CSV table of C-alpha atoms in Angstrom, one decimal:
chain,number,residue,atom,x,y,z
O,945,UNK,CA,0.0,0.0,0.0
O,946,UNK,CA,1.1,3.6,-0.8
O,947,UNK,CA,0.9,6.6,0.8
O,948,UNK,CA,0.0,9.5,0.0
O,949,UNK,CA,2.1,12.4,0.5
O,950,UNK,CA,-0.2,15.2,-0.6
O,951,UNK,CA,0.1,17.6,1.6
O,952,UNK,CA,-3.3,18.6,3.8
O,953,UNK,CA,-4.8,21.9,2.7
O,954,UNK,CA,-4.8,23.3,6.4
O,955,UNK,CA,-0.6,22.6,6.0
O,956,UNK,CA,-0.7,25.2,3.4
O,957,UNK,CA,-2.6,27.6,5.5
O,958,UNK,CA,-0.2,27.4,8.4
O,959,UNK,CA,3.0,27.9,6.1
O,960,UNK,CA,0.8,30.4,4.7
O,961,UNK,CA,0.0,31.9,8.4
O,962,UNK,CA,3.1,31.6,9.4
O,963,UNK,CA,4.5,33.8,6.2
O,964,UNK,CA,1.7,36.6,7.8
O,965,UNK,CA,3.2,36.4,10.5
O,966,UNK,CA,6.8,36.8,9.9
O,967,UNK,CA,5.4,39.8,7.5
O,968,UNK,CA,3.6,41.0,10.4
O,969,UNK,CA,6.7,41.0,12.8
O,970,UNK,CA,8.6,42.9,10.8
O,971,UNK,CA,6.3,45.6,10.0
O,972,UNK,CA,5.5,45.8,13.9
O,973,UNK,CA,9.6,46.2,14.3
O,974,UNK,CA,9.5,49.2,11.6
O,975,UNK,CA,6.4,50.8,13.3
O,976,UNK,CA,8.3,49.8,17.0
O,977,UNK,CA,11.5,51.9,15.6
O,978,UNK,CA,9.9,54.7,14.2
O,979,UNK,CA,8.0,55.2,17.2
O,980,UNK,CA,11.5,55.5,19.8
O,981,UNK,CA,13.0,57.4,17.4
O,982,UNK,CA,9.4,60.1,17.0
O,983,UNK,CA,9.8,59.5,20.8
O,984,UNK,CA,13.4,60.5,21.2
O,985,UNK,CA,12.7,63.5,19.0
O,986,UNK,CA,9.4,64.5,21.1
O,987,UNK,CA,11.5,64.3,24.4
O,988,UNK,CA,14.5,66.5,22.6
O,989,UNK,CA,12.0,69.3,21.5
O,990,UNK,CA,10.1,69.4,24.6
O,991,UNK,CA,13.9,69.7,26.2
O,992,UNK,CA,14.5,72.8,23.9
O,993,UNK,CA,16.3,71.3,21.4
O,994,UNK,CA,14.1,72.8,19.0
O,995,UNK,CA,13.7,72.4,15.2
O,996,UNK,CA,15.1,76.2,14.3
O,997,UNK,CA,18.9,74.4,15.4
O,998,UNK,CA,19.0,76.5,18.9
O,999,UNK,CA,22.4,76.3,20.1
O,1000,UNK,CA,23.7,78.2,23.1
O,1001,UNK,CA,20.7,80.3,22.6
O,1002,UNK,CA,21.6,81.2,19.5
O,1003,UNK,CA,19.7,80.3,15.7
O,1004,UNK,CA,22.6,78.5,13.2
O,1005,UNK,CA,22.5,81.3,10.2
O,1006,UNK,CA,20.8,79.0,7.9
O,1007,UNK,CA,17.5,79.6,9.7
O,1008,UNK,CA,18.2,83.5,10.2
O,1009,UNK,CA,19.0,83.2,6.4
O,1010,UNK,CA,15.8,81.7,5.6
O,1011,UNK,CA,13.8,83.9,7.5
O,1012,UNK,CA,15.5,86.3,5.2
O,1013,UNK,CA,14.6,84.6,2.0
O,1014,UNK,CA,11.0,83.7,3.1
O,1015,UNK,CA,10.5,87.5,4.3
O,1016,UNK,CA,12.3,88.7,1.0
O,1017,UNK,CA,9.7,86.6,-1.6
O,1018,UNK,CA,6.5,87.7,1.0
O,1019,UNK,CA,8.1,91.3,-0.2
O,1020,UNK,CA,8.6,90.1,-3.8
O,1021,UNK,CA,5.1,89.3,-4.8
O,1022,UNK,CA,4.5,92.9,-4.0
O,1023,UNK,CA,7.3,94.3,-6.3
O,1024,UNK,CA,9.1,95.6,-3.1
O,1025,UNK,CA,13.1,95.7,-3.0
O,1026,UNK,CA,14.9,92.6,-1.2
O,1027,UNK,CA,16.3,93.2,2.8
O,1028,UNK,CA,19.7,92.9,2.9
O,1029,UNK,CA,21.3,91.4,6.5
O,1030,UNK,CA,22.6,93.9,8.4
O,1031,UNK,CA,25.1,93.2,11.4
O,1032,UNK,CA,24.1,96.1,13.3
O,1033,UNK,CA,20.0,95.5,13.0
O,1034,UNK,CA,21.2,91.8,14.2
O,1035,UNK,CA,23.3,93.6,17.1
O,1036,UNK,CA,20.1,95.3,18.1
O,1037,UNK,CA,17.8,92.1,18.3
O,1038,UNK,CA,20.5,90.6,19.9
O,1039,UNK,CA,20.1,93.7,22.3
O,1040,UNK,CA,16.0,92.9,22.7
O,1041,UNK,CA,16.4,89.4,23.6
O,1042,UNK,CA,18.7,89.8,25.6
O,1043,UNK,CA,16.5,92.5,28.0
O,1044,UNK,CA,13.9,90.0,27.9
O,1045,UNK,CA,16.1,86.9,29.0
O,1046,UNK,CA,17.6,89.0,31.5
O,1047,UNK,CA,13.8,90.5,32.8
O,1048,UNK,CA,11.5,87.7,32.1
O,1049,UNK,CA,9.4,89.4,29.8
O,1050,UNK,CA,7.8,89.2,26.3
O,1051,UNK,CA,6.6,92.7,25.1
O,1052,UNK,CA,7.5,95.7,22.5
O,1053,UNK,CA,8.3,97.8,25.6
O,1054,UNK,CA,10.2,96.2,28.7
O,1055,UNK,CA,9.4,96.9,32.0
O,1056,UNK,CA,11.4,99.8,32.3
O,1057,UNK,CA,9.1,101.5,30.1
O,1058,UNK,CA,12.1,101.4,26.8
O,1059,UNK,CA,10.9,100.4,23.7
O,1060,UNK,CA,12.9,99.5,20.2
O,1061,UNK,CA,14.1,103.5,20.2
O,1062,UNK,CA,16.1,102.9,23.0
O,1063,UNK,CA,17.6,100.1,21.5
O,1064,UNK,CA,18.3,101.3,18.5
O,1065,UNK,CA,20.1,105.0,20.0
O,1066,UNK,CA,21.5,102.0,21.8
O,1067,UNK,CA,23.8,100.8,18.9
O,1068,UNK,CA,24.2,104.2,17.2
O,1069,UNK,CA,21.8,103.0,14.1
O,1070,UNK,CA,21.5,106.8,11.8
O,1071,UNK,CA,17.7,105.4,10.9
O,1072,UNK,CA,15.4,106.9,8.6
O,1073,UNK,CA,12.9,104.2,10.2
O,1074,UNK,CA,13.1,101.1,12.5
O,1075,UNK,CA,10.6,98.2,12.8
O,1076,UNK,CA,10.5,95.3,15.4
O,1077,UNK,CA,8.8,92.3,15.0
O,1078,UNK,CA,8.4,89.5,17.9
O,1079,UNK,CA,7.3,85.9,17.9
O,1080,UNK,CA,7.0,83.6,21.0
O,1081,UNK,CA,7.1,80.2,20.6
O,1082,UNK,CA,7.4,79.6,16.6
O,1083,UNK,CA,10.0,77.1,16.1
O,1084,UNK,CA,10.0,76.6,12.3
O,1085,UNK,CA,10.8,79.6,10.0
O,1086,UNK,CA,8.0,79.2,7.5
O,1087,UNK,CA,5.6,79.3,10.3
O,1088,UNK,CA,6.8,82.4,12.5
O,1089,UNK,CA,6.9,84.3,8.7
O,1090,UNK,CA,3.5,82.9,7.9
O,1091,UNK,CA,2.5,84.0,11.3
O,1092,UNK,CA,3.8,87.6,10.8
O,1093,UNK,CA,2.4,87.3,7.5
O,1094,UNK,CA,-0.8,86.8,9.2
O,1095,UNK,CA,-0.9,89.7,11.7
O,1096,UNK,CA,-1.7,93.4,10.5
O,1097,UNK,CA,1.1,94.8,11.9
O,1098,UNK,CA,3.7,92.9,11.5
O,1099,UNK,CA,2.7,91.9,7.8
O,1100,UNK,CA,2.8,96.0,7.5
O,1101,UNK,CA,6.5,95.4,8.5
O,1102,UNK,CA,7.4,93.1,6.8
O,1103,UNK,CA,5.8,94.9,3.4
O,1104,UNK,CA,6.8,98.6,4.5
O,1105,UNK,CA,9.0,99.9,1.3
O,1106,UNK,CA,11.0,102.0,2.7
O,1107,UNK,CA,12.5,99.3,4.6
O,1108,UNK,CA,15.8,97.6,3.3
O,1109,UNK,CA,18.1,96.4,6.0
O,1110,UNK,CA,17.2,93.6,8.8
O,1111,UNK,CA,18.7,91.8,11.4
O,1112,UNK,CA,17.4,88.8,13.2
O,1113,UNK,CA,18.3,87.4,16.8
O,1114,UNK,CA,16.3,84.6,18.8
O,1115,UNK,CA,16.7,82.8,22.2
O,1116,UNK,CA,15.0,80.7,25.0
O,1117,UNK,CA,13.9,82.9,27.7
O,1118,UNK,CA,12.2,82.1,30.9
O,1119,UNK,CA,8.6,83.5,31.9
O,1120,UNK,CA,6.9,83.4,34.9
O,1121,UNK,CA,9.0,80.1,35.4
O,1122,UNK,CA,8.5,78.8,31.8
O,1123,UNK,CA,10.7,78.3,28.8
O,1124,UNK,CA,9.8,80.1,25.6
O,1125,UNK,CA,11.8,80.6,22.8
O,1126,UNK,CA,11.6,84.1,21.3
O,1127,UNK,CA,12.9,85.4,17.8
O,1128,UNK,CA,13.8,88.9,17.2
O,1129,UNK,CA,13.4,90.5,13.3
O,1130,UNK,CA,14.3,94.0,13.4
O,1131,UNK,CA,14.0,96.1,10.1
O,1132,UNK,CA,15.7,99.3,8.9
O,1133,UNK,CA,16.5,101.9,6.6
O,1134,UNK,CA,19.3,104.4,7.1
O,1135,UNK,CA,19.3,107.9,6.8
């Protein structure tokens, strides 16, 4: 007598499981890696190690730089001239953010009642016209220039013509015992 060796049909449904599940496992590892590494990343930002490159404070110049650019094409579409960088505009946000680390405040005028003015006879800046702009809390460079972009006042900034310098300066600053990180865009035109 002879046997048969055909295989059952339920043994090819538990190779077949078995494939699933191997598929299954590694898909479950991917999702199981991308998850520490989205959870490493979480925990960094929420340290302050925030996406606009803070280091020592301080914004790398490729992010200044593309505040720049991203505030230079808002100003394009209207047929308005390009800011050019300006070390001594950059000086002078450096200035503001560094009167608000140092007094715990967020505002256009600190809490000894000085306002950009101040800041700007500050650095000896022969202006024609100054302009501040502030953002708390932004830390990616299209949003804080869509965000300006959104407000009346600073969008009237950031399109005034007879602007044509700026200088940019950012930093985490402690309020009312919290961490916020603050960005500086101050622009300019010389007499």
């Amino acid at each position: 007598m002879k046997k048969n060796c055909k295989p059952r049909p339920s043994a090819n449904l538990s190779k077949t499981f078995i494939e699933i599940l191997k598929i299954e496992a590694k898909i479950s590892l991917i999702i199981l890696i991308f998850l520490a590494v989205a959870s490493l990343y979480c925990t960094a930002f929420n340290e302050g190690n925030y996406a606009m490159a803070v280091s020592n404070g301080q914004q790398t110049k490729t992010e200044y730089q593309e505040i720049i650019n991203l505030t230079n094409e808002a100003r394009q579409k209207y047929g308005l001239p390009e800011l050019k960088y300006n070390p001594q505009l950059a000086q002078i946000a450096d200035s503001r953010i560094s009167d608000m680390k140092n007094k715990h405040y967020f505002a256009h005028i600190n809490p000894d009642n000085k306002g950009l003015k101040y800041f700007v006879e500050q650095a000896d800046y022969n202006y024609l016209i100054v302009g501040e702009n502030l953002a708390i809390n932004y830390y990616d460079s299209q949003e804080v220039v869509q965000a300006w972009l959104e407000s009346p006042s600073h969008r009237e900034n950031i399109l005034k013509p007879t602007f044509n310098e700026i200088g940019l300066s950012s930093d985490e600053i402690k309020i009312n015992g919290n961490k916020n990180f603050v960005i500086a865009m101050i622009l300019g035109a010389k007499k």
